[in-house]
Amino acid sequence: DTSFGEASISQKHCNFLVNTGNASFDDMIKLIQFIKKNVKSKTGVTLETEIEIIIISVHNTKLLIRFLVILFFFLFFIFL
């Protein structure tokens, strides 16, 4: 049973990661890195994530949300 914080590998399907409570983003990233490192060292296979992990700071998140809201209203009024 390998886990980082409350992030762990599913007992039913080893290709699924599970938040068993309040796993943080860092917990999940550590688990992903742990899995990739161990698979590479044991099999020589380099795993790639199917999702794109984007890290945005809190400050940038507020700017992104403002931009998306403005864009939404702009597009809404254009297509009215």
PDB file of N, CA, C and O in Angstrom:
ATOM      1  N   ASP A   1       0.848  -1.184   0.000  1.00  0.00           N
ATOM      2  CA  ASP A   1       0.000   0.000   0.000  1.00  0.00           C
ATOM      3  C   ASP A   1       0.889   1.240   0.000  1.00  0.00           C
ATOM      4  O   ASP A   1       1.548   1.540   0.985  1.00  0.00           O
ATOM      5  N   THR A   2       0.928   1.932  -1.123  1.00  0.00           N
ATOM      6  CA  THR A   2       1.753   3.126  -1.254  1.00  0.00           C
ATOM      7  C   THR A   2       0.852   4.346  -1.308  1.00  0.00           C
ATOM      8  O   THR A   2      -0.076   4.401  -2.104  1.00  0.00           O
ATOM      9  N   SER A   3       1.142   5.322  -0.445  1.00  0.00           N
ATOM     10  CA  SER A   3       0.353   6.543  -0.455  1.00  0.00           C
ATOM     11  C   SER A   3       1.223   7.723  -0.059  1.00  0.00           C
ATOM     12  O   SER A   3       2.261   7.570   0.578  1.00  0.00           O
ATOM     13  N   PHE A   4       0.779   8.880  -0.463  1.00  0.00           N
ATOM     14  CA  PHE A   4       1.398  10.138  -0.082  1.00  0.00           C
ATOM     15  C   PHE A   4       0.271  10.995   0.466  1.00  0.00           C
ATOM     16  O   PHE A   4      -0.655  11.347  -0.269  1.00  0.00           O
ATOM     17  N   GLY A   5       0.336  11.293   1.761  1.00  0.00           N
ATOM     18  CA  GLY A   5      -0.788  11.975   2.385  1.00  0.00           C
ATOM     19  C   GLY A   5      -2.010  11.093   2.231  1.00  0.00           C
ATOM     20  O   GLY A   5      -1.987   9.913   2.575  1.00  0.00           O
ATOM     21  N   GLU A   6      -3.067  11.643   1.651  1.00  0.00           N
ATOM     22  CA  GLU A   6      -4.284  10.859   1.430  1.00  0.00           C
ATOM     23  C   GLU A   6      -4.472  10.521  -0.047  1.00  0.00           C
ATOM     24  O   GLU A   6      -5.577  10.212  -0.485  1.00  0.00           O
ATOM     25  N   ALA A   7      -3.382  10.545  -0.798  1.00  0.00           N
ATOM     26  CA  ALA A   7      -3.387  10.127  -2.197  1.00  0.00           C
ATOM     27  C   ALA A   7      -2.795   8.732  -2.271  1.00  0.00           C
ATOM     28  O   ALA A   7      -1.716   8.481  -1.736  1.00  0.00           O
ATOM     29  N   SER A   8      -3.516   7.817  -2.906  1.00  0.00           N
ATOM     30  CA  SER A   8      -3.010   6.443  -2.980  1.00  0.00           C
ATOM     31  C   SER A   8      -3.396   5.799  -4.308  1.00  0.00           C
ATOM     32  O   SER A   8      -4.200   6.329  -5.064  1.00  0.00           O
ATOM     33  N   ILE A   9      -2.806   4.648  -4.554  1.00  0.00           N
ATOM     34  CA  ILE A   9      -3.122   3.855  -5.743  1.00  0.00           C
ATOM     35  C   ILE A   9      -4.343   3.007  -5.423  1.00  0.00           C
ATOM     36  O   ILE A   9      -4.436   2.403  -4.359  1.00  0.00           O
ATOM     37  N   SER A  10      -5.287   2.959  -6.338  1.00  0.00           N
ATOM     38  CA  SER A  10      -6.510   2.185  -6.130  1.00  0.00           C
ATOM     39  C   SER A  10      -6.192   0.714  -5.888  1.00  0.00           C
ATOM     40  O   SER A  10      -5.326   0.141  -6.542  1.00  0.00           O
ATOM     41  N   GLN A  11      -6.907   0.114  -4.948  1.00  0.00           N
ATOM     42  CA  GLN A  11      -6.767  -1.313  -4.667  1.00  0.00           C
ATOM     43  C   GLN A  11      -7.447  -2.156  -5.745  1.00  0.00           C
ATOM     44  O   GLN A  11      -7.126  -3.326  -5.930  1.00  0.00           O
ATOM     45  N   LYS A  12      -8.398  -1.568  -6.480  1.00  0.00           N
ATOM     46  CA  LYS A  12      -9.139  -2.294  -7.516  1.00  0.00           C
ATOM     47  C   LYS A  12      -8.472  -2.211  -8.888  1.00  0.00           C
ATOM     48  O   LYS A  12      -8.573  -3.132  -9.678  1.00  0.00           O
ATOM     49  N   HIS A  13      -7.846  -1.087  -9.183  1.00  0.00           N
ATOM     50  CA  HIS A  13      -7.255  -0.890 -10.507  1.00  0.00           C
ATOM     51  C   HIS A  13      -6.000  -0.038 -10.358  1.00  0.00           C
ATOM     52  O   HIS A  13      -6.088   1.139 -10.009  1.00  0.00           O
ATOM     53  N   CYS A  14      -4.856  -0.616 -10.631  1.00  0.00           N
ATOM     54  CA  CYS A  14      -3.577   0.064 -10.370  1.00  0.00           C
ATOM     55  C   CYS A  14      -3.330   1.284 -11.250  1.00  0.00           C
ATOM     56  O   CYS A  14      -2.394   2.030 -11.014  1.00  0.00           O
ATOM     57  N   ASN A  15      -4.177   1.505 -12.248  1.00  0.00           N
ATOM     58  CA  ASN A  15      -4.010   2.662 -13.113  1.00  0.00           C
ATOM     59  C   ASN A  15      -4.831   3.859 -12.630  1.00  0.00           C
ATOM     60  O   ASN A  15      -4.900   4.866 -13.294  1.00  0.00           O
ATOM     61  N   PHE A  16      -5.468   3.723 -11.455  1.00  0.00           N
ATOM     62  CA  PHE A  16      -6.279   4.800 -10.901  1.00  0.00           C
ATOM     63  C   PHE A  16      -5.669   5.313  -9.611  1.00  0.00           C
ATOM     64  O   PHE A  16      -5.252   4.528  -8.763  1.00  0.00           O
ATOM     65  N   LEU A  17      -5.645   6.618  -9.462  1.00  0.00           N
ATOM     66  CA  LEU A  17      -5.186   7.234  -8.233  1.00  0.00           C
ATOM     67  C   LEU A  17      -6.419   7.693  -7.465  1.00  0.00           C
ATOM     68  O   LEU A  17      -7.373   8.187  -8.045  1.00  0.00           O
ATOM     69  N   VAL A  18      -6.377   7.542  -6.146  1.00  0.00           N
ATOM     70  CA  VAL A  18      -7.547   7.790  -5.320  1.00  0.00           C
ATOM     71  C   VAL A  18      -7.241   8.835  -4.256  1.00  0.00           C
ATOM     72  O   VAL A  18      -6.191   8.783  -3.610  1.00  0.00           O
ATOM     73  N   ASN A  19      -8.172   9.750  -4.073  1.00  0.00           N
ATOM     74  CA  ASN A  19      -8.120  10.699  -2.966  1.00  0.00           C
ATOM     75  C   ASN A  19      -8.962  10.082  -1.860  1.00  0.00           C
ATOM     76  O   ASN A  19     -10.179  10.046  -1.938  1.00  0.00           O
ATOM     77  N   THR A  20      -8.303   9.566  -0.838  1.00  0.00           N
ATOM     78  CA  THR A  20      -9.015   8.853   0.224  1.00  0.00           C
ATOM     79  C   THR A  20      -9.551   9.791   1.301  1.00  0.00           C
ATOM     80  O   THR A  20     -10.097   9.325   2.299  1.00  0.00           O
ATOM     81  N   GLY A  21      -9.393  11.073   1.106  1.00  0.00           N
ATOM     82  CA  GLY A  21      -9.876  12.039   2.088  1.00  0.00           C
ATOM     83  C   GLY A  21      -9.651  13.446   1.606  1.00  0.00           C
ATOM     84  O   GLY A  21     -10.410  13.960   0.802  1.00  0.00           O
ATOM     85  N   ASN A  22      -8.583  14.014   2.065  1.00  0.00           N
ATOM     86  CA  ASN A  22      -8.243  15.394   1.708  1.00  0.00           C
ATOM     87  C   ASN A  22      -6.844  15.478   1.112  1.00  0.00           C
ATOM     88  O   ASN A  22      -6.018  16.270   1.557  1.00  0.00           O
ATOM     89  N   ALA A  23      -6.577  14.678   0.100  1.00  0.00           N
ATOM     90  CA  ALA A  23      -5.260  14.706  -0.540  1.00  0.00           C
ATOM     91  C   ALA A  23      -5.039  16.068  -1.187  1.00  0.00           C
ATOM     92  O   ALA A  23      -5.935  16.625  -1.816  1.00  0.00           O
ATOM     93  N   SER A  24      -3.850  16.584  -1.030  1.00  0.00           N
ATOM     94  CA  SER A  24      -3.517  17.864  -1.652  1.00  0.00           C
ATOM     95  C   SER A  24      -2.985  17.627  -3.064  1.00  0.00           C
ATOM     96  O   SER A  24      -2.678  16.491  -3.459  1.00  0.00           O
ATOM     97  N   PHE A  25      -2.875  18.714  -3.794  1.00  0.00           N
ATOM     98  CA  PHE A  25      -2.284  18.654  -5.126  1.00  0.00           C
ATOM     99  C   PHE A  25      -0.872  18.080  -5.035  1.00  0.00           C
ATOM    100  O   PHE A  25      -0.486  17.228  -5.830  1.00  0.00           O
ATOM    101  N   ASP A  26      -0.112  18.530  -4.032  1.00  0.00           N
ATOM    102  CA  ASP A  26       1.257  18.047  -3.846  1.00  0.00           C
ATOM    103  C   ASP A  26       1.291  16.548  -3.557  1.00  0.00           C
ATOM    104  O   ASP A  26       2.188  15.846  -4.026  1.00  0.00           O
ATOM    105  N   ASP A  27       0.322  16.050  -2.779  1.00  0.00           N
ATOM    106  CA  ASP A  27       0.246  14.607  -2.504  1.00  0.00           C
ATOM    107  C   ASP A  27       0.094  13.829  -3.807  1.00  0.00           C
ATOM    108  O   ASP A  27       0.767  12.818  -4.026  1.00  0.00           O
ATOM    109  N   MET A  28      -0.812  14.296  -4.665  1.00  0.00           N
ATOM    110  CA  MET A  28      -1.053  13.598  -5.934  1.00  0.00           C
ATOM    111  C   MET A  28       0.173  13.652  -6.844  1.00  0.00           C
ATOM    112  O   MET A  28       0.543  12.653  -7.451  1.00  0.00           O
ATOM    113  N   ILE A  29       0.831  14.810  -6.907  1.00  0.00           N
ATOM    114  CA  ILE A  29       2.026  14.949  -7.743  1.00  0.00           C
ATOM    115  C   ILE A  29       3.131  14.024  -7.239  1.00  0.00           C
ATOM    116  O   ILE A  29       3.808  13.348  -8.023  1.00  0.00           O
ATOM    117  N   LYS A  30       3.323  13.961  -5.921  1.00  0.00           N
ATOM    118  CA  LYS A  30       4.346  13.069  -5.350  1.00  0.00           C
ATOM    119  C   LYS A  30       4.044  11.615  -5.685  1.00  0.00           C
ATOM    120  O   LYS A  30       4.954  10.838  -6.003  1.00  0.00           O
ATOM    121  N   LEU A  31       2.776  11.230  -5.628  1.00  0.00           N
ATOM    122  CA  LEU A  31       2.390   9.856  -5.954  1.00  0.00           C
ATOM    123  C   LEU A  31       2.664   9.560  -7.429  1.00  0.00           C
ATOM    124  O   LEU A  31       3.227   8.515  -7.769  1.00  0.00           O
ATOM    125  N   ILE A  32       2.300  10.485  -8.301  1.00  0.00           N
ATOM    126  CA  ILE A  32       2.552  10.310  -9.744  1.00  0.00           C
ATOM    127  C   ILE A  32       4.051  10.177 -10.010  1.00  0.00           C
ATOM    128  O   ILE A  32       4.486   9.281 -10.750  1.00  0.00           O
ATOM    129  N   GLN A  33       4.854  11.037  -9.400  1.00  0.00           N
ATOM    130  CA  GLN A  33       6.308  10.973  -9.601  1.00  0.00           C
ATOM    131  C   GLN A  33       6.881   9.670  -9.062  1.00  0.00           C
ATOM    132  O   GLN A  33       7.772   9.078  -9.677  1.00  0.00           O
ATOM    133  N   PHE A  34       6.387   9.217  -7.915  1.00  0.00           N
ATOM    134  CA  PHE A  34       6.822   7.956  -7.325  1.00  0.00           C
ATOM    135  C   PHE A  34       6.538   6.790  -8.274  1.00  0.00           C
ATOM    136  O   PHE A  34       7.403   5.935  -8.518  1.00  0.00           O
ATOM    137  N   ILE A  35       5.340   6.757  -8.819  1.00  0.00           N
ATOM    138  CA  ILE A  35       4.948   5.675  -9.735  1.00  0.00           C
ATOM    139  C   ILE A  35       5.825   5.694 -10.982  1.00  0.00           C
ATOM    140  O   ILE A  35       6.358   4.664 -11.407  1.00  0.00           O
ATOM    141  N   LYS A  36       5.974   6.871 -11.595  1.00  0.00           N
ATOM    142  CA  LYS A  36       6.778   6.981 -12.813  1.00  0.00           C
ATOM    143  C   LYS A  36       8.222   6.529 -12.574  1.00  0.00           C
ATOM    144  O   LYS A  36       8.792   5.798 -13.390  1.00  0.00           O
ATOM    145  N   LYS A  37       8.793   6.967 -11.454  1.00  0.00           N
ATOM    146  CA  LYS A  37      10.179   6.615 -11.130  1.00  0.00           C
ATOM    147  C   LYS A  37      10.341   5.108 -10.935  1.00  0.00           C
ATOM    148  O   LYS A  37      11.279   4.506 -11.453  1.00  0.00           O
ATOM    149  N   ASN A  38       9.420   4.484 -10.202  1.00  0.00           N
ATOM    150  CA  ASN A  38       9.525   3.055  -9.927  1.00  0.00           C
ATOM    151  C   ASN A  38       9.271   2.197 -11.154  1.00  0.00           C
ATOM    152  O   ASN A  38       9.946   1.181 -11.342  1.00  0.00           O
ATOM    153  N   VAL A  39       8.333   2.582 -11.983  1.00  0.00           N
ATOM    154  CA  VAL A  39       8.088   1.825 -13.218  1.00  0.00           C
ATOM    155  C   VAL A  39       9.311   1.915 -14.124  1.00  0.00           C
ATOM    156  O   VAL A  39       9.740   0.916 -14.699  1.00  0.00           O
ATOM    157  N   LYS A  40       9.889   3.109 -14.228  1.00  0.00           N
ATOM    158  CA  LYS A  40      11.083   3.295 -15.068  1.00  0.00           C
ATOM    159  C   LYS A  40      12.244   2.446 -14.558  1.00  0.00           C
ATOM    160  O   LYS A  40      12.912   1.756 -15.342  1.00  0.00           O
ATOM    161  N   SER A  41      12.471   2.450 -13.240  1.00  0.00           N
ATOM    162  CA  SER A  41      13.610   1.703 -12.706  1.00  0.00           C
ATOM    163  C   SER A  41      13.411   0.193 -12.790  1.00  0.00           C
ATOM    164  O   SER A  41      14.370  -0.552 -12.959  1.00  0.00           O
ATOM    165  N   LYS A  42      12.171  -0.286 -12.691  1.00  0.00           N
ATOM    166  CA  LYS A  42      11.917  -1.729 -12.712  1.00  0.00           C
ATOM    167  C   LYS A  42      11.723  -2.305 -14.105  1.00  0.00           C
ATOM    168  O   LYS A  42      12.028  -3.469 -14.341  1.00  0.00           O
ATOM    169  N   THR A  43      11.214  -1.474 -15.039  1.00  0.00           N
ATOM    170  CA  THR A  43      10.890  -2.013 -16.364  1.00  0.00           C
ATOM    171  C   THR A  43      11.608  -1.313 -17.514  1.00  0.00           C
ATOM    172  O   THR A  43      11.628  -1.826 -18.623  1.00  0.00           O
ATOM    173  N   GLY A  44      12.133  -0.118 -17.250  1.00  0.00           N
ATOM    174  CA  GLY A  44      12.739   0.664 -18.321  1.00  0.00           C
ATOM    175  C   GLY A  44      11.718   1.448 -19.127  1.00  0.00           C
ATOM    176  O   GLY A  44      12.066   2.166 -20.055  1.00  0.00           O
ATOM    177  N   VAL A  45      10.441   1.330 -18.763  1.00  0.00           N
ATOM    178  CA  VAL A  45       9.365   2.023 -19.479  1.00  0.00           C
ATOM    179  C   VAL A  45       9.141   3.394 -18.851  1.00  0.00           C
ATOM    180  O   VAL A  45       9.035   3.511 -17.632  1.00  0.00           O
ATOM    181  N   THR A  46       9.073   4.411 -19.699  1.00  0.00           N
ATOM    182  CA  THR A  46       8.794   5.763 -19.226  1.00  0.00           C
ATOM    183  C   THR A  46       7.307   6.032 -19.369  1.00  0.00           C
ATOM    184  O   THR A  46       6.780   6.062 -20.480  1.00  0.00           O
ATOM    185  N   LEU A  47       6.633   6.198 -18.239  1.00  0.00           N
ATOM    186  CA  LEU A  47       5.211   6.505 -18.263  1.00  0.00           C
ATOM    187  C   LEU A  47       4.988   7.981 -18.515  1.00  0.00           C
ATOM    188  O   LEU A  47       5.766   8.818 -18.073  1.00  0.00           O
ATOM    189  N   GLU A  48       3.917   8.291 -19.229  1.00  0.00           N
ATOM    190  CA  GLU A  48       3.526   9.680 -19.449  1.00  0.00           C
ATOM    191  C   GLU A  48       2.102   9.847 -18.948  1.00  0.00           C
ATOM    192  O   GLU A  48       1.275   8.955 -19.109  1.00  0.00           O
ATOM    193  N   THR A  49       1.826  10.985 -18.332  1.00  0.00           N
ATOM    194  CA  THR A  49       0.469  11.235 -17.869  1.00  0.00           C
ATOM    195  C   THR A  49      -0.435  11.519 -19.062  1.00  0.00           C
ATOM    196  O   THR A  49      -0.002  12.101 -20.052  1.00  0.00           O
ATOM    197  N   GLU A  50      -1.683  11.073 -18.970  1.00  0.00           N
ATOM    198  CA  GLU A  50      -2.655  11.325 -20.029  1.00  0.00           C
ATOM    199  C   GLU A  50      -3.262  12.709 -19.894  1.00  0.00           C
ATOM    200  O   GLU A  50      -3.850  13.218 -20.823  1.00  0.00           O
ATOM    201  N   ILE A  51      -3.120  13.290 -18.720  1.00  0.00           N
ATOM    202  CA  ILE A  51      -3.639  14.636 -18.501  1.00  0.00           C
ATOM    203  C   ILE A  51      -2.487  15.619 -18.504  1.00  0.00           C
ATOM    204  O   ILE A  51      -1.346  15.254 -18.258  1.00  0.00           O
ATOM    205  N   GLU A  52      -2.794  16.852 -18.818  1.00  0.00           N
ATOM    206  CA  GLU A  52      -1.791  17.908 -18.767  1.00  0.00           C
ATOM    207  C   GLU A  52      -1.895  18.569 -17.399  1.00  0.00           C
ATOM    208  O   GLU A  52      -2.962  19.046 -17.015  1.00  0.00           O
ATOM    209  N   ILE A  53      -0.821  18.574 -16.649  1.00  0.00           N
ATOM    210  CA  ILE A  53      -0.819  19.178 -15.322  1.00  0.00           C
ATOM    211  C   ILE A  53      -0.328  20.605 -15.454  1.00  0.00           C
ATOM    212  O   ILE A  53       0.789  20.850 -15.897  1.00  0.00           O
ATOM    213  N   ILE A  54      -1.206  21.532 -15.092  1.00  0.00           N
ATOM    214  CA  ILE A  54      -0.874  22.949 -15.199  1.00  0.00           C
ATOM    215  C   ILE A  54      -0.870  23.533 -13.790  1.00  0.00           C
ATOM    216  O   ILE A  54      -1.849  23.414 -13.062  1.00  0.00           O
ATOM    217  N   ILE A  55       0.222  24.144 -13.427  1.00  0.00           N
ATOM    218  CA  ILE A  55       0.339  24.755 -12.111  1.00  0.00           C
ATOM    219  C   ILE A  55       0.206  26.270 -12.279  1.00  0.00           C
ATOM    220  O   ILE A  55       0.977  26.888 -13.008  1.00  0.00           O
ATOM    221  N   ILE A  56      -0.790  26.821 -11.621  1.00  0.00           N
ATOM    222  CA  ILE A  56      -1.044  28.256 -11.691  1.00  0.00           C
ATOM    223  C   ILE A  56      -1.037  28.789 -10.264  1.00  0.00           C
ATOM    224  O   ILE A  56      -1.703  28.238  -9.394  1.00  0.00           O
ATOM    225  N   SER A  57      -0.317  29.850 -10.033  1.00  0.00           N
ATOM    226  CA  SER A  57      -0.291  30.438  -8.689  1.00  0.00           C
ATOM    227  C   SER A  57      -1.642  31.088  -8.391  1.00  0.00           C
ATOM    228  O   SER A  57      -2.429  31.361  -9.289  1.00  0.00           O
ATOM    229  N   VAL A  58      -1.898  31.328  -7.128  1.00  0.00           N
ATOM    230  CA  VAL A  58      -3.162  31.944  -6.725  1.00  0.00           C
ATOM    231  C   VAL A  58      -3.362  33.286  -7.413  1.00  0.00           C
ATOM    232  O   VAL A  58      -4.433  33.598  -7.904  1.00  0.00           O
ATOM    233  N   HIS A  59      -2.305  34.077  -7.488  1.00  0.00           N
ATOM    234  CA  HIS A  59      -2.406  35.387  -8.136  1.00  0.00           C
ATOM    235  C   HIS A  59      -2.790  35.224  -9.597  1.00  0.00           C
ATOM    236  O   HIS A  59      -3.665  35.914 -10.102  1.00  0.00           O
ATOM    237  N   ASN A  60      -2.126  34.327 -10.301  1.00  0.00           N
ATOM    238  CA  ASN A  60      -2.424  34.099 -11.709  1.00  0.00           C
ATOM    239  C   ASN A  60      -3.819  33.506 -11.904  1.00  0.00           C
ATOM    240  O   ASN A  60      -4.460  33.751 -12.915  1.00  0.00           O
ATOM    241  N   THR A  61      -4.298  32.734 -10.943  1.00  0.00           N
ATOM    242  CA  THR A  61      -5.628  32.152 -11.045  1.00  0.00           C
ATOM    243  C   THR A  61      -6.676  33.251 -11.060  1.00  0.00           C
ATOM    244  O   THR A  61      -7.619  33.207 -11.847  1.00  0.00           O
ATOM    245  N   LYS A  62      -6.522  34.246 -10.195  1.00  0.00           N
ATOM    246  CA  LYS A  62      -7.477  35.358 -10.169  1.00  0.00           C
ATOM    247  C   LYS A  62      -7.480  36.096 -11.502  1.00  0.00           C
ATOM    248  O   LYS A  62      -8.531  36.463 -12.018  1.00  0.00           O
ATOM    249  N   LEU A  63      -6.295  36.300 -12.066  1.00  0.00           N
ATOM    250  CA  LEU A  63      -6.214  36.964 -13.362  1.00  0.00           C
ATOM    251  C   LEU A  63      -6.852  36.115 -14.454  1.00  0.00           C
ATOM    252  O   LEU A  63      -7.548  36.631 -15.326  1.00  0.00           O
ATOM    253  N   LEU A  64      -6.638  34.821 -14.402  1.00  0.00           N
ATOM    254  CA  LEU A  64      -7.215  33.925 -15.393  1.00  0.00           C
ATOM    255  C   LEU A  64      -8.737  33.931 -15.306  1.00  0.00           C
ATOM    256  O   LEU A  64      -9.424  33.990 -16.323  1.00  0.00           O
ATOM    257  N   ILE A  65      -9.269  33.893 -14.099  1.00  0.00           N
ATOM    258  CA  ILE A  65     -10.727  33.911 -13.923  1.00  0.00           C
ATOM    259  C   ILE A  65     -11.302  35.216 -14.457  1.00  0.00           C
ATOM    260  O   ILE A  65     -12.313  35.214 -15.164  1.00  0.00           O
ATOM    261  N   ARG A  66     -10.662  36.334 -14.151  1.00  0.00           N
ATOM    262  CA  ARG A  66     -11.131  37.627 -14.670  1.00  0.00           C
ATOM    263  C   ARG A  66     -11.130  37.629 -16.189  1.00  0.00           C
ATOM    264  O   ARG A  66     -12.068  38.082 -16.831  1.00  0.00           O
ATOM    265  N   PHE A  67     -10.050  37.120 -16.773  1.00  0.00           N
ATOM    266  CA  PHE A  67      -9.953  37.059 -18.230  1.00  0.00           C
ATOM    267  C   PHE A  67     -11.072  36.207 -18.818  1.00  0.00           C
ATOM    268  O   PHE A  67     -11.711  36.591 -19.793  1.00  0.00           O
ATOM    269  N   LEU A  68     -11.332  35.041 -18.213  1.00  0.00           N
ATOM    270  CA  LEU A  68     -12.368  34.151 -18.735  1.00  0.00           C
ATOM    271  C   LEU A  68     -13.758  34.762 -18.610  1.00  0.00           C
ATOM    272  O   LEU A  68     -14.592  34.594 -19.496  1.00  0.00           O
ATOM    273  N   VAL A  69     -14.006  35.478 -17.523  1.00  0.00           N
ATOM    274  CA  VAL A  69     -15.302  36.146 -17.350  1.00  0.00           C
ATOM    275  C   VAL A  69     -15.476  37.217 -18.417  1.00  0.00           C
ATOM    276  O   VAL A  69     -16.526  37.309 -19.058  1.00  0.00           O
ATOM    277  N   ILE A  70     -14.445  38.019 -18.626  1.00  0.00           N
ATOM    278  CA  ILE A  70     -14.508  39.058 -19.662  1.00  0.00           C
ATOM    279  C   ILE A  70     -14.701  38.428 -21.034  1.00  0.00           C
ATOM    280  O   ILE A  70     -15.520  38.878 -21.831  1.00  0.00           O
ATOM    281  N   LEU A  71     -13.967  37.369 -21.313  1.00  0.00           N
ATOM    282  CA  LEU A  71     -14.090  36.682 -22.597  1.00  0.00           C
ATOM    283  C   LEU A  71     -15.495  36.126 -22.782  1.00  0.00           C
ATOM    284  O   LEU A  71     -16.083  36.239 -23.854  1.00  0.00           O
ATOM    285  N   PHE A  72     -16.060  35.538 -21.731  1.00  0.00           N
ATOM    286  CA  PHE A  72     -17.410  34.980 -21.804  1.00  0.00           C
ATOM    287  C   PHE A  72     -18.409  36.067 -22.189  1.00  0.00           C
ATOM    288  O   PHE A  72     -19.221  35.894 -23.097  1.00  0.00           O
ATOM    289  N   PHE A  73     -18.359  37.201 -21.476  1.00  0.00           N
ATOM    290  CA  PHE A  73     -19.301  38.275 -21.770  1.00  0.00           C
ATOM    291  C   PHE A  73     -19.078  38.852 -23.157  1.00  0.00           C
ATOM    292  O   PHE A  73     -20.029  39.162 -23.865  1.00  0.00           O
ATOM    293  N   PHE A  74     -17.839  38.964 -23.568  1.00  0.00           N
ATOM    294  CA  PHE A  74     -17.538  39.451 -24.903  1.00  0.00           C
ATOM    295  C   PHE A  74     -18.147  38.533 -25.957  1.00  0.00           C
ATOM    296  O   PHE A  74     -18.837  38.983 -26.876  1.00  0.00           O
ATOM    297  N   LEU A  75     -17.920  37.229 -25.816  1.00  0.00           N
ATOM    298  CA  LEU A  75     -18.463  36.279 -26.788  1.00  0.00           C
ATOM    299  C   LEU A  75     -19.979  36.216 -26.709  1.00  0.00           C
ATOM    300  O   LEU A  75     -20.665  36.071 -27.732  1.00  0.00           O
ATOM    301  N   PHE A  76     -20.522  36.341 -25.511  1.00  0.00           N
ATOM    302  CA  PHE A  76     -21.978  36.303 -25.332  1.00  0.00           C
ATOM    303  C   PHE A  76     -22.634  37.443 -26.127  1.00  0.00           C
ATOM    304  O   PHE A  76     -23.603  37.234 -26.835  1.00  0.00           O
ATOM    305  N   PHE A  77     -22.085  38.645 -26.004  1.00  0.00           N
ATOM    306  CA  PHE A  77     -22.679  39.794 -26.685  1.00  0.00           C
ATOM    307  C   PHE A  77     -22.436  39.769 -28.193  1.00  0.00           C
ATOM    308  O   PHE A  77     -23.247  40.271 -28.959  1.00  0.00           O
ATOM    309  N   ILE A  78     -21.358  39.179 -28.625  1.00  0.00           N
ATOM    310  CA  ILE A  78     -21.103  39.066 -30.061  1.00  0.00           C
ATOM    311  C   ILE A  78     -22.122  38.147 -30.721  1.00  0.00           C
ATOM    312  O   ILE A  78     -22.623  38.420 -31.804  1.00  0.00           O
ATOM    313  N   PHE A  79     -22.466  37.046 -30.045  1.00  0.00           N
ATOM    314  CA  PHE A  79     -23.353  36.058 -30.650  1.00  0.00           C
ATOM    315  C   PHE A  79     -24.815  36.236 -30.248  1.00  0.00           C
ATOM    316  O   PHE A  79     -25.631  35.366 -30.485  1.00  0.00           O
ATOM    317  N   LEU A  80     -25.164  37.366 -29.659  1.00  0.00           N
ATOM    318  CA  LEU A  80     -26.563  37.637 -29.307  1.00  0.00           C
ATOM    319  C   LEU A  80     -27.436  37.840 -30.503  1.00  0.00           C
ATOM    320  O   LEU A  80     -27.168  38.325 -31.492  1.00  0.00           O
TER     321      LEU A  80
END
